[in-house]
C-alpha cells in the first residue's frame, strides 16, 4: 500500500512514525524547511510510557515525485486544507482514498445528507466551496482521532495518551451508507501500526463525540490558560463546558445524530487526559491561527440551518475571537 501524509505537525509526525514501521510505503509530505529539518534530524517520538524513539521517515517536499497513492492523509489544521489542494492533486489515482484528519465539522459533512444539509457546502469551513469542488467527497474516508499528541520542540513529538481512531465512509450516516473497501484497508493498516482503530457505519456520530469535548474545552482553555484536566475538574469551567455541550447536543440531534454517551461521561473522558494543553491553547500560545471556524463556527452555522438557539456557543466564540484578534494586534 502506498501512503502519503500531508503535514508534518503533531498528528502527521505520529502517523509517519507509526505507519512507517509497517509494510506500507509511507511518505511524509512537508514544507521545504520542515522536510529539510526532518531529513537532517529525523523525528523523535516520546511515547505515553516515556520511551524515546528516533525515526527517520521517508520525507519529501515534492508530491509530484511520488505519483498516485492508495491513501492520502491530510494532517493539517482545518483552515489550512485549502493550501493542500495543489500538493494533493498529483497524488490522486482513480481509487485513491483521501482521509482528512481535522478537528471540528469537516467540509464534506453535508455530503449525501438530507435537509437541512443536502449537499450544500458550509460557509464556515469552506467559504466559497473550493474544497467541495476540488476534493470529490466520494473519495473521502472520514476520520476521528482521539490521540493526544503535541509538539515538544523541533522535530520532536510527545504522544501523551490514547491510541484510538475511528474511520467511516463520508457518504454514510443517517442517509444510508455504502460499503467502502478503503475503510477496511485503513483500519487494518492502523491495527498493524499498534493503534486501536475502529470502523463505523456512521462517522458523523463519531465526529460529534470528539467535537463535543473540543467545542467546549478548547475555547475555554484559551480564555483561562488552563489544562484540560483542570477545566474538567473545576466546578465553574466544568459547568460552562457542560452548558456548551448541551447546546451542541441539541443541534446534532436535530440533524439525526444519536448519542450513546452522556455529557458527563464525555467530560470524564476529557478529564482522563489530565494536565494536557489543548491544541487550541497550544496554537494560541504559539501565535498561530485558531481553529474557531471548524470547532465553533461550523456548529453555529448548523444550528442556524436546524433552527436551534445556541447563545452560549455564540458568546464563547465572540470572546475567544476577540482575545485572538487582540493578540494578533499586539504582535503586529
Backbone as numpy.savetxt, mean C-alpha at the origin, in Angstrom:
# Nx Ny Nz CAx CAy CAz Cx Cy Cz
9.79 -17.89 -13.25 8.95 -16.70 -13.25 9.83 -15.45 -13.25
9.53 -14.51 -14.14 10.27 -13.25 -14.20 9.48 -12.19 -13.45
10.13 -11.57 -12.48 9.46 -10.63 -11.58 10.24 -9.32 -11.55
9.54 -8.21 -11.72 10.15 -6.89 -11.56 9.46 -6.18 -10.40
10.27 -5.46 -9.62 9.77 -4.68 -8.50 10.14 -3.24 -8.76
9.15 -2.38 -8.98 9.41 -0.97 -9.22 9.32 -0.23 -7.90
10.42 0.38 -7.50 10.45 1.12 -6.24 11.34 0.45 -5.22
12.37 1.18 -4.77 13.36 0.59 -3.85 13.20 1.13 -2.44
11.96 1.43 -2.05 11.70 1.86 -0.69 11.63 0.67 0.25
10.94 0.86 1.38 10.92 -0.17 2.41 10.28 -1.47 1.91
9.08 -1.37 1.34 8.39 -2.58 0.88 9.10 -3.18 -0.33
9.48 -2.33 -1.29 10.19 -2.82 -2.47 11.48 -3.52 -2.11
12.22 -2.95 -1.17 13.46 -3.57 -0.73 13.23 -4.90 -0.05
12.19 -4.97 0.79 11.87 -6.23 1.46 11.52 -7.31 0.45
10.70 -6.96 -0.55 10.32 -7.95 -1.56 11.54 -8.38 -2.37
12.41 -7.43 -2.72 13.61 -7.79 -3.48 14.47 -8.77 -2.70
14.59 -8.54 -1.40 15.41 -9.41 -0.56 14.80 -10.80 -0.43
13.52 -10.87 -0.16 12.89 -12.16 0.14 12.52 -12.93 -1.13
11.90 -12.26 -2.11 11.55 -12.96 -3.34 12.80 -13.33 -4.12
13.84 -12.51 -3.97 15.09 -12.80 -4.67 15.77 -14.07 -4.19
15.38 -14.56 -3.03 15.95 -15.80 -2.50 15.23 -17.04 -3.02
14.17 -16.85 -3.81 13.45 -17.97 -4.41 14.05 -18.28 -5.77
13.42 -19.20 -6.50 13.91 -19.55 -7.83 13.46 -18.56 -8.89
12.63 -17.60 -8.53 12.18 -16.60 -9.49 13.33 -15.69 -9.90
13.24 -15.16 -11.10 14.22 -14.19 -11.60 13.71 -12.80 -11.24
14.23 -12.24 -10.17 13.70 -11.01 -9.58 14.66 -9.85 -9.83
14.10 -8.73 -10.33 14.90 -7.53 -10.57 14.23 -6.35 -9.90
15.01 -5.59 -9.16 14.55 -4.35 -8.54 14.82 -3.21 -9.51
13.78 -2.43 -9.82 13.91 -1.29 -10.73 13.86 -0.03 -9.88
14.95 0.71 -9.86 15.08 1.86 -8.98 15.54 3.08 -9.77
15.45 4.24 -9.15 15.99 5.45 -9.75 17.51 5.32 -9.85
18.13 6.06 -10.78 19.59 5.89 -10.99 20.42 6.00 -9.72
20.17 7.01 -8.89 20.97 7.17 -7.67 20.78 6.00 -6.71
19.51 5.58 -6.56 19.23 4.46 -5.66 19.82 3.16 -6.20
19.70 2.95 -7.52 20.26 1.74 -8.11 21.77 1.68 -7.92
22.44 2.83 -8.10 23.90 2.87 -7.93 24.28 2.56 -6.48
23.53 3.11 -5.54 23.83 2.87 -4.12 23.64 1.41 -3.75
22.58 0.79 -4.30 22.32 -0.62 -3.99 23.38 -1.52 -4.63
23.81 -1.18 -5.85 24.90 -1.96 -6.46 26.18 -1.87 -5.62
26.41 -0.69 -5.08 27.64 -0.44 -4.33 27.60 -1.08 -2.94
26.45 -0.95 -2.28 26.36 -1.35 -0.86 25.52 -2.59 -0.60
24.73 -3.01 -1.58 23.76 -4.05 -1.32 22.64 -3.52 -0.43
21.79 -4.41 0.05 20.74 -4.07 1.00 21.00 -4.81 2.30
20.85 -4.10 3.40 20.95 -4.73 4.71 19.55 -4.83 5.30
19.14 -6.03 5.64 17.81 -6.28 6.19 17.93 -6.75 7.63
17.27 -6.02 8.53 17.18 -6.42 9.93 15.83 -7.10 10.12
15.82 -8.34 10.52 14.59 -9.12 10.63 13.87 -8.83 11.95
12.61 -9.29 12.07 11.90 -9.10 13.34 12.61 -9.72 14.54
13.49 -10.69 14.30 14.25 -11.32 15.39 15.62 -10.66 15.58
15.79 -9.47 14.93 17.04 -8.70 15.02 18.24 -9.42 14.40
17.97 -10.33 13.49 19.05 -10.90 12.71 19.34 -9.98 11.53
20.59 -9.87 11.17 21.00 -8.95 10.11 21.47 -9.76 8.90
20.88 -9.45 7.75 21.27 -10.12 6.51 21.65 -9.07 5.47
22.71 -9.34 4.74 23.11 -8.44 3.66 22.80 -9.13 2.34
22.07 -8.44 1.49 21.60 -9.01 0.23 22.13 -8.16 -0.91
22.46 -8.81 -2.02 22.86 -8.09 -3.22 21.86 -8.40 -4.33
20.73 -7.70 -4.35 19.70 -7.99 -5.34 20.11 -7.55 -6.74
19.52 -8.19 -7.73 19.67 -7.71 -9.10 18.92 -6.38 -9.20
19.58 -5.34 -9.68 18.97 -4.02 -9.70 19.32 -3.30 -10.99
18.39 -2.51 -11.49 18.61 -1.72 -12.70 17.84 -0.42 -12.60
18.27 0.56 -13.39 17.49 1.79 -13.52 16.89 1.89 -14.92
16.99 0.80 -15.69 16.54 0.78 -17.08 15.60 -0.40 -17.29
14.31 -0.15 -17.18 13.34 -1.24 -17.34 13.30 -1.77 -18.76
13.70 -0.94 -19.73 13.69 -1.37 -21.13 14.62 -2.55 -21.35
15.65 -2.66 -20.52 16.63 -3.74 -20.68 16.10 -5.09 -20.20
14.99 -5.10 -19.50 14.49 -6.34 -18.89 13.55 -7.12 -19.79
12.79 -6.43 -20.62 11.79 -7.10 -21.43 10.56 -7.47 -20.61
9.58 -8.11 -21.24 8.33 -8.44 -20.55 8.54 -9.36 -19.35
7.77 -9.10 -18.30 7.83 -9.86 -17.05 6.53 -10.64 -16.85
6.58 -11.63 -15.98 5.36 -12.34 -15.61 4.55 -11.54 -14.59
5.26 -10.90 -13.66 4.61 -10.11 -12.61 5.43 -8.85 -12.39
4.73 -7.72 -12.24 5.39 -6.46 -11.87 4.73 -5.94 -10.60
5.53 -5.73 -9.56 5.05 -5.14 -8.32 5.36 -3.65 -8.32
4.35 -2.83 -8.06 4.52 -1.38 -7.98 4.62 -1.01 -6.50
5.83 -0.75 -6.04 6.08 -0.50 -4.62 6.46 0.96 -4.41
5.54 1.84 -4.74 5.74 3.27 -4.55 4.52 3.83 -3.83
4.62 5.06 -3.36 3.47 5.71 -2.74 2.36 5.89 -3.78
1.12 5.94 -3.32 -0.02 6.03 -4.23 0.10 7.24 -5.15
0.55 8.38 -4.60 0.63 9.59 -5.43 1.80 9.54 -6.41
2.70 8.56 -6.26 3.84 8.43 -7.18 3.57 7.44 -8.30
2.42 6.80 -8.31 2.13 5.78 -9.32 2.17 6.35 -10.73
1.71 7.57 -10.90 1.69 8.18 -12.24 3.10 8.21 -12.83
4.09 8.40 -11.96 5.47 8.48 -12.43 6.07 7.14 -12.81
5.35 6.04 -12.58 5.87 4.72 -12.93 5.43 4.24 -14.30
4.54 4.96 -14.95 3.93 4.45 -16.19 4.98 4.20 -17.27
5.89 5.15 -17.48 6.92 4.96 -18.51 7.86 3.82 -18.16
8.12 3.62 -16.88 8.97 2.51 -16.44 8.25 1.18 -16.60
6.96 1.18 -16.34 6.16 -0.04 -16.37 5.95 -0.56 -17.79
5.70 0.32 -18.73 5.26 -0.08 -20.08 6.18 -1.10 -20.74
7.53 -0.94 -20.72 8.38 -1.95 -21.37 8.35 -3.32 -20.70
7.82 -3.39 -19.50 7.80 -4.66 -18.76 6.57 -5.50 -19.05
5.65 -4.96 -19.84 4.37 -5.62 -20.04 4.36 -6.52 -21.27
4.02 -7.78 -21.05 3.72 -8.71 -22.13 2.23 -9.00 -22.12
1.76 -9.87 -22.99 0.32 -10.15 -23.08 -0.30 -10.64 -21.77
0.47 -11.37 -20.95 -0.08 -11.98 -19.75 0.50 -11.40 -18.46
1.19 -10.28 -18.54 1.83 -9.72 -17.34 0.79 -9.28 -16.32
0.97 -9.70 -15.08 0.12 -9.25 -13.98 0.79 -8.05 -13.31
-0.01 -7.06 -12.93 0.48 -5.86 -12.26 -0.08 -5.86 -10.84
0.81 -5.71 -9.87 0.41 -5.78 -8.46 0.81 -4.48 -7.76
-0.12 -3.53 -7.63 0.20 -2.30 -6.90 0.19 -2.55 -5.39
1.32 -2.26 -4.74 1.44 -2.41 -3.29 1.29 -1.03 -2.66
0.06 -0.52 -2.65 -0.16 0.85 -2.19 -1.09 0.87 -0.98
-0.96 1.92 -0.20 -1.87 2.13 0.92 -3.16 2.78 0.41
-4.21 2.64 1.19 -5.45 3.35 0.89 -6.30 2.68 -0.17
-7.22 3.46 -0.71 -8.10 3.00 -1.79 -7.33 3.12 -3.10
-7.13 2.03 -3.84 -6.36 2.10 -5.09 -7.20 2.66 -6.23
-6.51 3.14 -7.26 -7.22 3.76 -8.38 -8.15 2.79 -9.08
-7.86 1.48 -9.04 -8.66 0.51 -9.76 -9.90 0.07 -8.99
-10.12 0.60 -7.81 -11.19 0.14 -6.93 -12.57 0.08 -7.61
-12.96 1.05 -8.46 -14.30 0.99 -9.08 -14.45 -0.07 -10.17
-13.37 -0.77 -10.53 -13.39 -1.69 -11.66 -14.40 -2.82 -11.45
-15.30 -2.96 -12.42 -16.33 -4.01 -12.43 -17.25 -3.95 -11.20
-17.42 -2.77 -10.64 -18.28 -2.60 -9.47 -19.60 -1.94 -9.87
-20.66 -2.20 -9.12 -21.96 -1.57 -9.42 -21.98 -0.12 -8.97
-23.08 0.57 -9.23 -23.26 1.93 -8.72 -23.17 1.91 -7.19
-22.60 2.98 -6.58 -22.23 4.26 -7.19 -20.79 4.33 -7.69
-20.14 3.17 -7.90 -18.76 3.16 -8.41 -18.74 3.04 -9.92
-19.24 1.92 -10.43 -19.54 1.75 -11.85 -18.42 2.17 -12.79
-17.20 1.70 -12.52 -16.07 1.95 -13.41 -15.80 3.42 -13.67
-16.15 4.27 -12.72 -15.83 5.69 -12.83 -14.61 5.99 -11.96
-13.52 6.51 -12.53 -12.29 6.76 -11.76 -12.55 7.67 -10.56
-11.71 7.52 -9.55 -11.78 8.34 -8.34 -10.84 9.52 -8.50
-11.38 10.72 -8.46 -10.56 11.91 -8.69 -9.54 12.12 -7.58
-9.80 11.60 -6.39 -8.87 11.78 -5.28 -7.54 11.06 -5.52
-7.58 9.92 -6.18 -6.35 9.14 -6.39 -5.94 9.07 -7.86
-6.82 9.48 -8.75 -6.52 9.46 -10.19 -7.22 10.66 -10.84
-6.71 11.88 -10.58 -7.45 13.11 -10.88 -7.94 13.24 -12.31
-7.14 12.85 -13.29 -7.56 12.99 -14.68 -7.76 11.63 -15.37
-7.82 10.58 -14.58 -8.03 9.25 -15.14 -6.83 8.67 -15.87
-5.64 9.24 -15.65 -4.45 8.77 -16.37 -4.12 7.32 -16.03
-4.18 6.96 -14.75 -3.88 5.58 -14.36 -4.90 4.62 -14.95
-6.16 5.01 -14.92 -7.24 4.16 -15.43 -7.04 3.88 -16.92
-6.60 4.91 -17.66 -6.39 4.75 -19.10 -5.09 4.01 -19.41
-4.08 4.18 -18.58 -2.74 3.68 -18.90 -2.49 2.26 -18.41
-3.15 1.86 -17.33 -2.93 0.54 -16.74 -4.26 -0.21 -16.76
-4.36 -1.20 -17.61 -5.60 -1.96 -17.76 -5.97 -2.62 -16.43
-7.12 -2.25 -15.83 -7.49 -2.86 -14.55 -7.64 -4.38 -14.61
-7.90 -4.92 -15.82 -8.02 -6.37 -15.94 -6.68 -7.08 -15.72
-5.58 -6.34 -15.81 -4.27 -6.92 -15.52 -3.95 -6.95 -14.02
-4.71 -6.21 -13.25 -4.32 -5.93 -11.87 -4.68 -7.08 -10.93
-3.72 -7.45 -10.11 -3.96 -8.29 -8.94 -3.89 -7.37 -7.73
-5.00 -7.25 -7.03 -5.02 -6.40 -5.84 -4.21 -7.02 -4.72
-3.62 -6.17 -3.90 -2.78 -6.67 -2.80 -2.98 -5.82 -1.56
-2.95 -6.47 -0.44 -2.93 -5.80 0.85 -1.77 -6.36 1.65
-0.92 -5.47 2.15 0.22 -5.90 2.94 0.05 -5.48 4.39
0.29 -6.42 5.28 0.21 -6.13 6.71 1.59 -6.09 7.36
2.65 -6.25 6.57 4.00 -6.20 7.14 4.30 -4.77 7.60
5.02 -4.66 8.69 5.53 -3.37 9.16 7.02 -3.34 8.86
7.42 -2.46 7.94 8.82 -2.37 7.54 9.16 -0.90 7.37
10.36 -0.52 7.74 10.75 0.88 7.67 12.20 1.01 7.24
12.50 2.16 6.61 13.88 2.48 6.30 14.65 2.71 7.59
15.88 2.21 7.62 16.70 2.31 8.84 18.09 2.83 8.47
18.09 3.80 7.54 19.35 4.34 7.04 19.53 3.98 5.58
20.54 4.54 4.91 20.77 4.26 3.48 20.97 2.77 3.23
20.19 2.24 2.29 20.29 0.82 1.89 20.08 -0.13 3.06
19.34 0.30 4.05 19.13 -0.53 5.24 17.64 -0.52 5.59
17.07 -1.71 5.80 15.65 -1.87 6.09 15.49 -2.61 7.40
14.44 -2.26 8.13 14.09 -2.99 9.35 12.68 -3.56 9.18
12.60 -4.88 9.13 11.30 -5.56 9.09 10.84 -5.71 10.54
9.87 -4.89 10.93 9.48 -4.81 12.34 8.62 -5.99 12.75
7.59 -6.28 11.96 6.68 -7.35 12.35 5.81 -7.77 11.18
5.19 -8.92 11.32 4.16 -9.47 10.44 4.74 -9.98 9.12
4.10 -11.00 8.58 4.52 -11.62 7.32 3.34 -11.73 6.36
2.21 -11.10 6.67 0.97 -11.37 5.93 0.79 -10.48 4.70
0.37 -11.12 3.62 -0.07 -10.44 2.41 -1.37 -11.11 1.97
-2.28 -10.33 1.41 -3.52 -10.87 0.85 -3.60 -10.43 -0.61
-3.93 -11.37 -1.49 -4.00 -11.10 -2.92 -5.36 -11.52 -3.47
-5.84 -10.77 -4.46 -7.10 -11.12 -5.11 -7.25 -10.37 -6.42
-8.02 -10.93 -7.32 -8.25 -10.30 -8.61 -8.99 -8.98 -8.44
-8.56 -7.95 -9.17 -9.17 -6.63 -9.05 -10.60 -6.60 -9.56
-10.99 -7.58 -10.36 -12.36 -7.63 -10.86 -13.30 -8.38 -9.95
-12.80 -8.88 -8.81 -13.64 -9.64 -7.88 -14.45 -8.75 -6.99
-15.08 -9.36 -5.98 -15.84 -8.58 -5.01 -17.31 -8.73 -5.19
-18.04 -7.70 -4.79 -19.49 -7.80 -4.73 -20.12 -7.94 -6.10
-19.39 -7.56 -7.17 -19.95 -7.70 -8.51 -19.77 -9.11 -9.06
-19.09 -9.97 -8.31 -18.86 -11.33 -8.79 -17.48 -11.42 -9.41
-16.65 -12.29 -8.90 -15.27 -12.35 -9.34 -15.07 -13.28 -10.52
-13.81 -13.52 -10.83 -13.41 -14.41 -11.90 -12.13 -15.07 -11.45
-11.83 -16.19 -12.02 -10.59 -16.88 -11.67 -9.43 -16.22 -12.41
-8.39 -15.89 -11.68 -7.20 -15.28 -12.25 -6.01 -16.13 -11.82
-5.43 -16.91 -12.75 -4.34 -17.81 -12.37 -3.12 -17.08 -11.82
-2.96 -15.79 -12.16 -1.82 -15.03 -11.65 -1.87 -14.93 -10.13
-3.07 -14.88 -9.56 -3.19 -14.78 -8.11 -2.56 -16.00 -7.44
-2.86 -17.18 -7.96 -2.30 -18.41 -7.39 -0.78 -18.44 -7.51
-0.26 -17.99 -8.66 1.19 -17.99 -8.85 1.87 -17.05 -7.85
1.26 -15.89 -7.62 1.84 -14.92 -6.69 1.79 -15.44 -5.26
0.67 -16.04 -4.88 0.55 -16.61 -3.54 1.61 -17.70 -3.33
1.81 -18.54 -4.32 2.84 -19.59 -4.22 4.23 -18.98 -4.06
4.53 -17.96 -4.85 5.84 -17.30 -4.78 6.09 -16.71 -3.40
5.10 -16.04 -2.85 5.27 -15.43 -1.53 5.41 -16.49 -0.44
4.73 -17.61 -0.60 4.92 -18.70 0.34 6.33 -19.24 0.29
6.88 -19.38 -0.92 8.26 -19.85 -1.06 9.25 -18.89 -0.43
8.89 -17.60 -0.38 9.78 -16.58 0.20 9.65 -16.49 1.71
8.78 -17.31 2.30 8.64 -17.33 3.75 7.63 -16.36 4.30
6.88 -15.70 3.42 5.79 -14.84 3.88 4.56 -15.69 4.21
3.52 -15.04 4.68 2.25 -15.71 4.96 1.19 -15.13 4.02
1.14 -15.61 2.78 0.20 -15.06 1.80 -1.15 -15.76 1.86
-2.18 -15.04 1.46 -3.52 -15.61 1.39 -4.20 -15.12 0.12
-5.08 -15.94 -0.40 -5.88 -15.59 -1.58 -7.29 -15.29 -1.12
-7.89 -14.26 -1.70 -9.26 -13.91 -1.36 -10.07 -13.69 -2.63
-11.35 -14.02 -2.56 -12.26 -13.74 -3.66 -12.76 -12.30 -3.62
-12.51 -11.60 -2.52 -12.96 -10.22 -2.37 -11.83 -9.37 -1.80
-10.96 -8.91 -2.69 -9.80 -8.13 -2.25 -10.22 -6.80 -1.65
-11.38 -6.28 -2.03 -11.81 -4.99 -1.48 -12.08 -5.09 0.03
-12.60 -6.22 0.46 -12.80 -6.39 1.90 -11.47 -6.37 2.64
-10.46 -7.01 2.06 -9.13 -7.01 2.69 -8.53 -5.61 2.69
-8.76 -4.86 1.63 -8.26 -3.48 1.56 -8.85 -2.65 2.68
-10.14 -2.81 2.93 -10.79 -2.03 3.99 -10.27 -2.41 5.37
-9.98 -3.68 5.60 -9.45 -4.08 6.91 -8.12 -3.38 7.17
-7.25 -3.33 6.15 -5.96 -2.63 6.30 -6.19 -1.12 6.42
-7.01 -0.59 5.53 -7.25 0.86 5.51 -7.91 1.34 6.78
-8.74 0.51 7.37 -9.47 0.86 8.58 -8.54 1.41 9.65
-7.42 0.74 9.86 -6.46 1.24 10.84 -5.67 2.42 10.31
-5.25 2.33 9.04 -4.44 3.40 8.45 -5.13 4.75 8.45
-6.41 4.76 8.06 -7.09 6.05 7.89 -7.28 6.76 9.22
-7.24 6.02 10.31 -7.38 6.63 11.63 -6.02 6.97 12.23
-5.16 5.99 12.36 -3.96 6.18 13.17 -2.79 6.77 12.39
-2.77 6.66 11.06 -1.72 7.36 10.31 -1.86 8.87 10.46
-3.03 9.46 10.17 -3.16 10.91 10.35 -2.99 11.34 11.80
-3.53 10.57 12.74 -3.38 10.94 14.16 -1.92 10.90 14.59
-1.13 10.03 13.98 0.29 9.98 14.32 1.01 11.25 13.89
0.58 11.83 12.78 1.19 13.09 12.33 0.79 14.23 13.25
-0.47 14.25 13.67 -0.95 15.32 14.55 -0.30 15.25 15.93
0.03 14.06 16.40 0.55 13.90 17.76 2.04 13.60 17.83
2.60 13.05 16.74 3.99 12.60 16.77 4.18 11.30 17.52
3.10 10.58 17.80 3.17 9.37 18.63 3.25 8.10 17.78
3.74 7.04 18.42 3.82 5.75 17.76 2.44 5.07 17.74
2.36 4.02 16.94 1.09 3.31 16.79 0.62 2.73 18.11
1.52 2.10 18.85 1.13 1.52 20.14 0.60 2.55 21.11
1.25 3.70 21.17 0.81 4.76 22.09 -0.56 5.29 21.69
-0.78 5.50 20.41 -2.06 6.01 19.93 -3.20 5.05 20.25
-2.95 3.76 20.09 -4.00 2.77 20.31 -4.31 2.55 21.79
-3.36 2.85 22.65 -3.54 2.59 24.08 -3.92 3.82 24.88
-3.68 5.00 24.34 -4.10 6.22 25.02 -5.61 6.38 24.86
-6.37 6.58 25.94 -7.84 6.63 25.84 -8.35 7.69 24.87
-7.75 8.87 24.87 -8.24 9.94 24.02 -8.03 9.67 22.54
-6.81 9.32 22.16 -6.54 9.08 20.74 -7.19 7.78 20.27
-7.31 6.81 21.17 -8.01 5.58 20.81 -9.46 5.88 20.45
-10.12 6.73 21.24 -11.52 7.06 20.97 -11.66 7.88 19.69
-10.70 8.78 19.45 -10.73 9.55 18.20 -10.58 8.63 17.00
-9.63 7.71 17.09 -9.45 6.75 16.01 -10.67 5.87 15.81
-11.28 5.48 16.90 -12.47 4.62 16.84 -13.61 5.35 16.12
-13.79 6.65 16.41 -14.84 7.43 15.76 -14.60 7.51 14.25
-13.34 7.70 13.85 -13.01 7.74 12.43 -13.29 6.39 11.77
-12.96 5.32 12.46 -13.16 4.00 11.91 -14.64 3.66 11.74
-15.46 4.12 12.66 -16.91 3.88 12.55 -17.49 4.62 11.35
-17.01 5.84 11.10 -17.48 6.56 9.91 -17.07 5.81 8.64
-15.82 5.35 8.59 -15.34 4.62 7.42 -16.11 3.31 7.23
-16.43 2.65 8.32 -17.19 1.40 8.25 -18.55 1.63 7.61
-19.18 2.74 7.94 -20.49 3.06 7.36 -20.38 3.25 5.85
-19.29 3.87 5.40 -19.07 4.06 3.96 -18.88 2.71 3.28
-18.00 1.90 3.83 -17.70 0.60 3.22 -18.94 -0.28 3.15
-19.71 -0.30 4.22 -20.91 -1.15 4.23 -21.94 -0.66 3.22
-22.00 0.64 3.00 -22.92 1.17 1.98 -22.50 0.70 0.58
-21.21 0.40 0.43 -20.68 -0.08 -0.85 -20.67 -1.60 -0.94
-21.24 -2.27 0.05 -21.37 -3.72 -0.01 -20.29 -4.52 0.68
-19.38 -3.84 1.39 -18.31 -4.55 2.09 -18.85 -5.13 3.39
-18.50 -6.36 3.68 -18.90 -7.03 4.91 -17.67 -7.18 5.80
-17.72 -6.61 6.99 -16.61 -6.70 7.93 -16.77 -7.93 8.81
-15.70 -8.69 8.92 -15.71 -9.86 9.80 -14.88 -9.60 11.06
-14.35 -8.40 11.16 -13.56 -7.98 12.32 -14.22 -6.76 12.93
-14.29 -6.68 14.25 -14.88 -5.51 14.90 -13.87 -4.37 14.96
-14.38 -3.16 15.22 -13.50 -2.00 15.36 -12.46 -2.25 16.45
-12.90 -2.74 17.59 -11.98 -2.94 18.70 -10.95 -4.03 18.41
-11.34 -5.05 17.66 -10.38 -6.09 17.26 -9.33 -5.51 16.33
-9.76 -4.61 15.43 -8.80 -4.00 14.49 -7.85 -3.06 15.24
-8.35 -2.33 16.22 -7.48 -1.47 17.02 -6.47 -2.32 17.80
-6.92 -3.43 18.34 -6.01 -4.32 19.06 -4.93 -4.86 18.13
-5.30 -5.14 16.88 -4.33 -5.61 15.90 -3.25 -4.54 15.68
-3.69 -3.29 15.55 -2.74 -2.19 15.36 -1.87 -1.99 16.60
-2.49 -2.08 17.77 -1.74 -1.90 19.02 -0.64 -2.94 19.16
-0.90 -4.13 18.62 0.07 -5.21 18.73 1.38 -4.95 18.01
1.36 -3.99 17.07 2.60 -3.64 16.36 3.58 -2.97 17.31
3.05 -2.26 18.32 3.92 -1.66 19.34 4.43 -0.28 18.97
5.63 0.04 19.42 6.18 1.39 19.25 6.77 1.55 17.85
5.90 1.52 16.87 6.26 1.64 15.45 5.72 2.95 14.92
6.57 3.72 14.26 6.11 4.95 13.63 5.39 4.60 12.33
4.19 5.12 12.16 3.45 4.85 10.93 4.23 5.40 9.74
3.93 4.86 8.56 4.60 5.34 7.35 4.32 6.82 7.12
3.12 7.27 7.50 2.78 8.68 7.30 3.60 9.57 8.23
3.81 9.14 9.46 4.65 9.92 10.37 6.10 9.92 9.89
6.58 8.79 9.40 7.93 8.74 8.85 8.07 9.71 7.68
7.06 9.75 6.81 7.09 10.68 5.67 7.07 12.12 6.14
6.24 12.42 7.13 6.14 13.79 7.64 7.48 14.23 8.22
8.10 13.39 9.02 9.36 13.76 9.65 10.48 13.92 8.63
10.38 13.21 7.51 11.40 13.30 6.46 11.09 14.40 5.45
9.98 15.11 5.64 9.62 16.18 4.72 9.05 15.70 3.40
8.59 14.45 3.36 8.02 13.91 2.12 6.52 14.16 2.05
5.99 14.06 0.86 4.55 14.22 0.65 3.80 13.10 1.37
2.66 13.44 1.97 1.86 12.46 2.70 0.82 11.81 1.79
0.44 10.58 2.11 -0.55 9.85 1.31 -1.98 10.19 1.76
-2.27 11.45 1.88 -3.58 11.86 2.39 -4.70 11.54 1.40
-4.43 11.71 0.12 -5.49 11.49 -0.87 -5.93 10.03 -0.88
-4.97 9.11 -0.87 -5.30 7.69 -0.94 -5.92 7.18 0.35
-5.45 7.70 1.48 -5.87 7.15 2.77 -7.12 7.83 3.33
-7.26 9.13 3.13 -8.43 9.83 3.65 -9.29 10.44 2.54
-8.66 11.13 1.60 -9.43 11.79 0.54 -10.29 10.82 -0.25
-9.77 9.63 -0.52 -10.52 8.64 -1.29 -11.75 8.17 -0.53
-11.62 7.98 0.77 -12.76 7.52 1.58 -13.83 8.61 1.64
-13.41 9.85 1.73 -14.37 10.96 1.73 -15.07 11.04 0.38
-14.35 10.81 -0.72 -14.97 10.81 -2.04 -15.98 9.66 -2.16
-15.61 8.48 -1.66 -16.55 7.36 -1.67 -17.77 7.66 -0.81
-17.56 8.35 0.31 -18.68 8.73 1.18 -19.64 9.65 0.44
-19.10 10.58 -0.35 -19.95 11.48 -1.13 -20.77 10.70 -2.14
-20.14 9.75 -2.81 -20.87 8.94 -3.79 -21.95 8.09 -3.12
-21.66 7.63 -1.91 -22.59 6.74 -1.21 -23.60 7.49 -0.36
-23.44 8.81 -0.22 -24.36 9.60 0.58 -24.20 9.39 2.07
-22.95 9.23 2.54 -22.67 9.00 3.96 -21.96 10.23 4.54
-22.40 10.66 5.71 -21.84 11.84 6.39 -20.60 11.41 7.18
-19.45 12.08 6.94 -18.20 11.70 7.61 -17.49 12.94 8.17
-18.09 13.62 9.14 -17.50 14.87 9.65 -16.14 14.68 10.33
-15.95 13.58 11.04 -14.67 13.36 11.73 -13.54 13.17 10.72
-13.79 12.41 9.67 -12.77 12.20 8.65 -12.41 13.51 7.98
-13.41 14.32 7.68 -13.15 15.62 7.05 -12.34 16.53 7.96
-12.66 16.54 9.24 -11.96 17.42 10.18 -10.50 17.01 10.33
-10.25 15.72 10.47 -8.87 15.26 10.63 -8.07 15.51 9.35
-8.67 15.28 8.19 -7.98 15.56 6.93 -7.58 17.03 6.84
-8.50 17.92 7.21 -8.20 19.35 7.15 -7.04 19.71 8.07
-7.01 19.14 9.27 -5.94 19.46 10.22 -4.58 18.93 9.76
-4.55 17.70 9.28 -3.28 17.12 8.85 -2.78 17.83 7.59
-3.70 18.15 6.69 -3.31 18.85 5.47 -2.70 20.21 5.80
-3.30 20.93 6.73 -2.76 22.23 7.14 -1.38 22.06 7.76
-1.22 21.07 8.62 0.08 20.85 9.27 1.15 20.53 8.23
0.80 19.72 7.24 1.76 19.36 6.20 2.12 20.57 5.35
1.13 21.41 5.03 1.41 22.62 4.24 2.29 23.59 5.01
2.03 23.73 6.30 2.85 24.63 7.11 4.30 24.15 7.16
4.49 22.85 7.21 5.86 22.31 7.23 6.56 22.61 5.91
5.83 22.42 4.79 6.43 22.70 3.48 6.79 24.18 3.36
5.89 25.05 3.84 6.14 26.49 3.76 7.35 26.87 4.61
7.48 26.26 5.77 8.62 26.56 6.64 9.93 26.09 6.00
9.87 24.95 5.33 11.07 24.42 4.68 11.49 25.28 3.49
10.49 25.88 2.83 10.79 26.72 1.66 11.39 28.05 2.09
